[in-house]
Structures are given as C-alpha cells and as structure tokens.
GROMACS .gro file of C-alpha atoms in nm:
model
  191
    1UNK     CA    1  -0.621   1.795   2.136
    2UNK     CA    2  -0.856   1.489   2.142
    3UNK     CA    3  -0.586   1.305   1.912
    4UNK     CA    4  -0.313   1.352   2.166
    5UNK     CA    5  -0.517   1.240   2.454
    6UNK     CA    6  -0.600   0.921   2.267
    7UNK     CA    7  -0.239   0.886   2.181
    8UNK     CA    8  -0.129   0.947   2.539
    9UNK     CA    9  -0.389   0.701   2.682
   10UNK     CA   10  -0.274   0.421   2.402
   11UNK     CA   11   0.098   0.459   2.519
   12UNK     CA   12  -0.007   0.428   2.891
   13UNK     CA   13  -0.193   0.103   2.818
   14UNK     CA   14   0.080  -0.027   2.592
   15UNK     CA   15   0.331   0.043   2.875
   16UNK     CA   16   0.120  -0.160   3.102
   17UNK     CA   17   0.056  -0.470   2.872
   18UNK     CA   18   0.410  -0.503   2.737
   19UNK     CA   19   0.573  -0.680   3.041
   20UNK     CA   20   0.284  -0.915   3.032
   21UNK     CA   21   0.310  -0.981   2.679
   22UNK     CA   22   0.703  -1.045   2.715
   23UNK     CA   23   0.671  -1.273   3.004
   24UNK     CA   24   0.398  -1.477   2.793
   25UNK     CA   25   0.600  -1.499   2.479
   26UNK     CA   26   0.922  -1.610   2.701
   27UNK     CA   27   0.710  -1.858   2.856
   28UNK     CA   28   0.567  -1.999   2.548
   29UNK     CA   29   0.851  -1.941   2.261
   30UNK     CA   30   1.002  -2.286   2.148
   31UNK     CA   31   1.287  -2.127   2.050
   32UNK     CA   32   1.422  -2.073   2.389
   33UNK     CA   33   1.324  -2.425   2.493
   34UNK     CA   34   1.615  -2.570   2.696
   35UNK     CA   35   1.638  -2.887   2.456
   36UNK     CA   36   1.766  -2.657   2.191
   37UNK     CA   37   2.113  -2.559   2.167
   38UNK     CA   38   2.220  -2.244   2.006
   39UNK     CA   39   2.094  -1.901   1.888
   40UNK     CA   40   1.721  -1.936   1.889
   41UNK     CA   41   1.696  -1.699   1.538
   42UNK     CA   42   1.967  -1.929   1.373
   43UNK     CA   43   1.753  -2.250   1.472
   44UNK     CA   44   1.437  -2.082   1.281
   45UNK     CA   45   1.614  -1.973   0.986
   46UNK     CA   46   1.906  -2.194   0.946
   47UNK     CA   47   2.210  -2.064   0.756
   48UNK     CA   48   2.022  -1.780   0.584
   49UNK     CA   49   2.156  -1.427   0.584
   50UNK     CA   50   1.952  -1.156   0.754
   51UNK     CA   51   1.953  -0.861   0.536
   52UNK     CA   52   1.715  -0.603   0.677
   53UNK     CA   53   1.432  -0.548   0.917
   54UNK     CA   54   1.164  -0.716   0.686
   55UNK     CA   55   0.791  -0.658   0.705
   56UNK     CA   56   0.718  -0.678   1.046
   57UNK     CA   57   1.057  -0.723   1.213
   58UNK     CA   58   1.069  -1.093   1.220
   59UNK     CA   59   1.332  -1.287   1.046
   60UNK     CA   60   1.091  -1.454   0.780
   61UNK     CA   61   1.063  -1.482   0.408
   62UNK     CA   62   0.760  -1.410   0.202
   63UNK     CA   63   0.704  -1.277  -0.183
   64UNK     CA   64   0.491  -0.975  -0.156
   65UNK     CA   65   0.455  -0.708  -0.422
   66UNK     CA   66   0.348  -0.466  -0.156
   67UNK     CA   67   0.670  -0.527   0.028
   68UNK     CA   68   0.930  -0.628  -0.190
   69UNK     CA   69   1.222  -0.659   0.068
   70UNK     CA   70   1.220  -0.959   0.296
   71UNK     CA   71   1.410  -0.973   0.609
   72UNK     CA   72   1.601  -1.275   0.494
   73UNK     CA   73   1.759  -1.440   0.195
   74UNK     CA   74   1.553  -1.690   0.008
   75UNK     CA   75   1.825  -1.985   0.002
   76UNK     CA   76   2.067  -2.048   0.260
   77UNK     CA   77   2.438  -2.000   0.189
   78UNK     CA   78   2.611  -2.276   0.011
   79UNK     CA   79   2.983  -2.257  -0.111
   80UNK     CA   80   2.870  -2.163  -0.485
   81UNK     CA   81   2.640  -1.893  -0.379
   82UNK     CA   82   2.944  -1.744  -0.161
   83UNK     CA   83   3.187  -1.751  -0.477
   84UNK     CA   84   2.906  -1.561  -0.646
   85UNK     CA   85   2.860  -1.317  -0.366
   86UNK     CA   86   3.240  -1.223  -0.368
   87UNK     CA   87   3.246  -1.199  -0.761
   88UNK     CA   88   2.963  -0.961  -0.733
   89UNK     CA   89   3.118  -0.714  -0.495
   90UNK     CA   90   3.349  -0.649  -0.815
   91UNK     CA   91   3.240  -0.532  -1.145
   92UNK     CA   92   2.902  -0.657  -1.273
   93UNK     CA   93   2.964  -0.649  -1.633
   94UNK     CA   94   3.197  -0.944  -1.568
   95UNK     CA   95   2.919  -1.161  -1.424
   96UNK     CA   96   2.750  -1.392  -1.673
   97UNK     CA   97   2.357  -1.375  -1.707
   98UNK     CA   98   2.332  -1.724  -1.547
   99UNK     CA   99   2.525  -1.601  -1.268
  100UNK     CA  100   2.347  -1.309  -1.220
  101UNK     CA  101   2.006  -1.506  -1.215
  102UNK     CA  102   2.165  -1.740  -0.972
  103UNK     CA  103   2.231  -1.459  -0.727
  104UNK     CA  104   1.891  -1.330  -0.774
  105UNK     CA  105   1.733  -1.673  -0.698
  106UNK     CA  106   1.950  -1.710  -0.384
  107UNK     CA  107   1.795  -1.375  -0.263
  108UNK     CA  108   1.447  -1.419  -0.389
  109UNK     CA  109   1.191  -1.732  -0.466
  110UNK     CA  110   1.010  -1.536  -0.748
  111UNK     CA  111   1.037  -1.235  -0.974
  112UNK     CA  112   0.765  -0.952  -0.978
  113UNK     CA  113   0.643  -1.126  -1.307
  114UNK     CA  114   0.601  -1.435  -1.137
  115UNK     CA  115   0.425  -1.286  -0.830
  116UNK     CA  116   0.190  -1.099  -1.051
  117UNK     CA  117   0.122  -1.380  -1.267
  118UNK     CA  118  -0.255  -1.523  -1.273
  119UNK     CA  119  -0.279  -1.837  -1.078
  120UNK     CA  120  -0.613  -1.941  -1.210
  121UNK     CA  121  -0.756  -1.920  -0.840
  122UNK     CA  122  -1.043  -1.758  -0.982
  123UNK     CA  123  -1.154  -2.098  -1.135
  124UNK     CA  124  -1.182  -2.268  -0.814
  125UNK     CA  125  -1.367  -1.952  -0.658
  126UNK     CA  126  -1.616  -1.957  -0.934
  127UNK     CA  127  -1.651  -2.345  -0.909
  128UNK     CA  128  -1.728  -2.341  -0.542
  129UNK     CA  129  -1.984  -2.068  -0.581
  130UNK     CA  130  -2.159  -2.247  -0.859
  131UNK     CA  131  -2.166  -2.558  -0.642
  132UNK     CA  132  -2.292  -2.357  -0.363
  133UNK     CA  133  -2.568  -2.196  -0.572
  134UNK     CA  134  -2.644  -2.564  -0.696
  135UNK     CA  135  -2.686  -2.721  -0.364
  136UNK     CA  136  -2.896  -2.402  -0.257
  137UNK     CA  137  -3.137  -2.497  -0.559
  138UNK     CA  138  -3.152  -2.852  -0.458
  139UNK     CA  139  -3.238  -2.782  -0.113
  140UNK     CA  140  -3.495  -2.546  -0.216
  141UNK     CA  141  -3.665  -2.800  -0.443
  142UNK     CA  142  -3.622  -3.061  -0.180
  143UNK     CA  143  -3.796  -2.816   0.083
  144UNK     CA  144  -4.076  -2.732  -0.165
  145UNK     CA  145  -4.152  -3.089  -0.234
  146UNK     CA  146  -4.144  -3.257   0.123
  147UNK     CA  147  -4.122  -2.972   0.391
  148UNK     CA  148  -4.373  -2.719   0.273
  149UNK     CA  149  -4.755  -2.765   0.282
  150UNK     CA  150  -4.911  -2.757  -0.065
  151UNK     CA  151  -5.073  -2.392  -0.130
  152UNK     CA  152  -5.421  -2.352   0.001
  153UNK     CA  153  -5.728  -2.352  -0.242
  154UNK     CA  154  -5.764  -1.994  -0.233
  155UNK     CA  155  -5.445  -1.948  -0.471
  156UNK     CA  156  -5.621  -2.134  -0.771
  157UNK     CA  157  -5.711  -1.889  -1.036
  158UNK     CA  158  -6.100  -1.969  -1.003
  159UNK     CA  159  -6.083  -1.885  -0.634
  160UNK     CA  160  -5.875  -1.543  -0.709
  161UNK     CA  161  -6.117  -1.436  -0.949
  162UNK     CA  162  -6.413  -1.512  -0.730
  163UNK     CA  163  -6.243  -1.301  -0.459
  164UNK     CA  164  -6.193  -1.008  -0.682
  165UNK     CA  165  -6.575  -1.053  -0.775
  166UNK     CA  166  -6.684  -1.028  -0.410
  167UNK     CA  167  -6.452  -0.754  -0.356
  168UNK     CA  168  -6.604  -0.537  -0.629
  169UNK     CA  169  -6.950  -0.623  -0.505
  170UNK     CA  170  -6.890  -0.527  -0.143
  171UNK     CA  171  -6.741  -0.206  -0.274
  172UNK     CA  172  -6.405  -0.214  -0.095
  173UNK     CA  173  -6.196   0.114  -0.096
  174UNK     CA  174  -6.461   0.284  -0.328
  175UNK     CA  175  -6.217   0.617  -0.316
  176UNK     CA  176  -5.865   0.511  -0.401
  177UNK     CA  177  -5.877   0.141  -0.402
  178UNK     CA  178  -6.005  -0.142  -0.610
  179UNK     CA  179  -6.370  -0.022  -0.613
  180UNK     CA  180  -6.277   0.334  -0.777
  181UNK     CA  181  -6.130   0.172  -1.087
  182UNK     CA  182  -6.452  -0.043  -1.153
  183UNK     CA  183  -6.757   0.129  -1.340
  184UNK     CA  184  -7.050  -0.001  -1.148
  185UNK     CA  185  -7.287   0.139  -1.419
  186UNK     CA  186  -7.144   0.003  -1.708
  187UNK     CA  187  -7.017  -0.322  -1.506
  188UNK     CA  188  -6.672  -0.319  -1.626
  189UNK     CA  189  -6.337  -0.193  -1.548
  190UNK     CA  190  -6.273   0.186  -1.612
  191UNK     CA  191  -6.038   0.269  -1.910
   0.00000   0.00000   0.00000
C-alpha cells in the first residue's frame, strides 16, 4: 500500500515538473538554434545510422560491457560500407573475414576483449596515492619541526620515573590501580 502511495506521489510530481523541463530544454537546446539548418539529430550524429533505443534513449555511441548495444553505429555510412551492408544481406559464407571485420568496425569501435583489456590505469592511481602519502609525510615532518612546540620536560624518562615513584609514595589508587600492584613491605612491584 505504501509503495502505491509513493509511486502515485512520484507520478504527480513528475507530471508537474515535466512541462517545466521541456520548456527549459527547448530554451537551452543548441540543436534547435535558428542558426542551424536541418534536423537537429542529424547535426549531432552526422550520417550515422540509428539502430536502436540505446542506453538512455539518446542517439549517442559508447562502448560498455554492461550495455553492449549503442543507439547509433560507430562510423558514418560511406560508399564502401554501403556495399558491404548490401552484401551482408545475402549469404554470410560469401563474406571474407576482412569484410566481416570491416562491417563490425563500422558498427562498433571495440570488441569485448578490447573493452575488458587492462588499461594500466591502476598504475597512475597507485602512483598518485603514493605521492599523496609522501606529501602527507613531508607535511607531518615539517609541522613537527616548525609548528609544534617541543615536548614538555615531564616527558623525559627521568621525570616519568620520578612521577611514578611519587604516585607510589602517595599510594594512588590502592585497590585496583597503580598502588595495588606495588608491594610496600618489600619495596618492589608484585609478581
């Protein structure tokens, strides 16, 4: 029930927003500019053949493994490609391997193996990460040297030892704390 209410509310808000979006798009769409002549889609994609809906309904080309069917062909139609397209309507056994590859390359830029092939991009990512770590280390060293004040004298081992002896002499936390671990009769730490 709640799902239906949410869906209904979304449809109502979408119905109110869609006219506004279409007005904004038509006002800002450069393809509809009065300086250009002809079909706006043709000015964007040239002489490429629209072969399907595509990933988002727009006439664009992108090589993706998760969506292998682009809306338009990769290359524009040339006389050579047109001859091959007519020849492909017949028996495919009569096509040579080169012709099949030319037809494929006219429709697609890369094969699945080329799309999935490692690009080596990880090297630059690791390199930039190491550069960032190096810069952070140098900033830390610089701040330790020039920004932070030196440690107080109470951090020296002699002062810490004196502070520990004073805490034992004052019997601080005798039940569960520091003094409970010291044997006052023998003058040493309990085992």
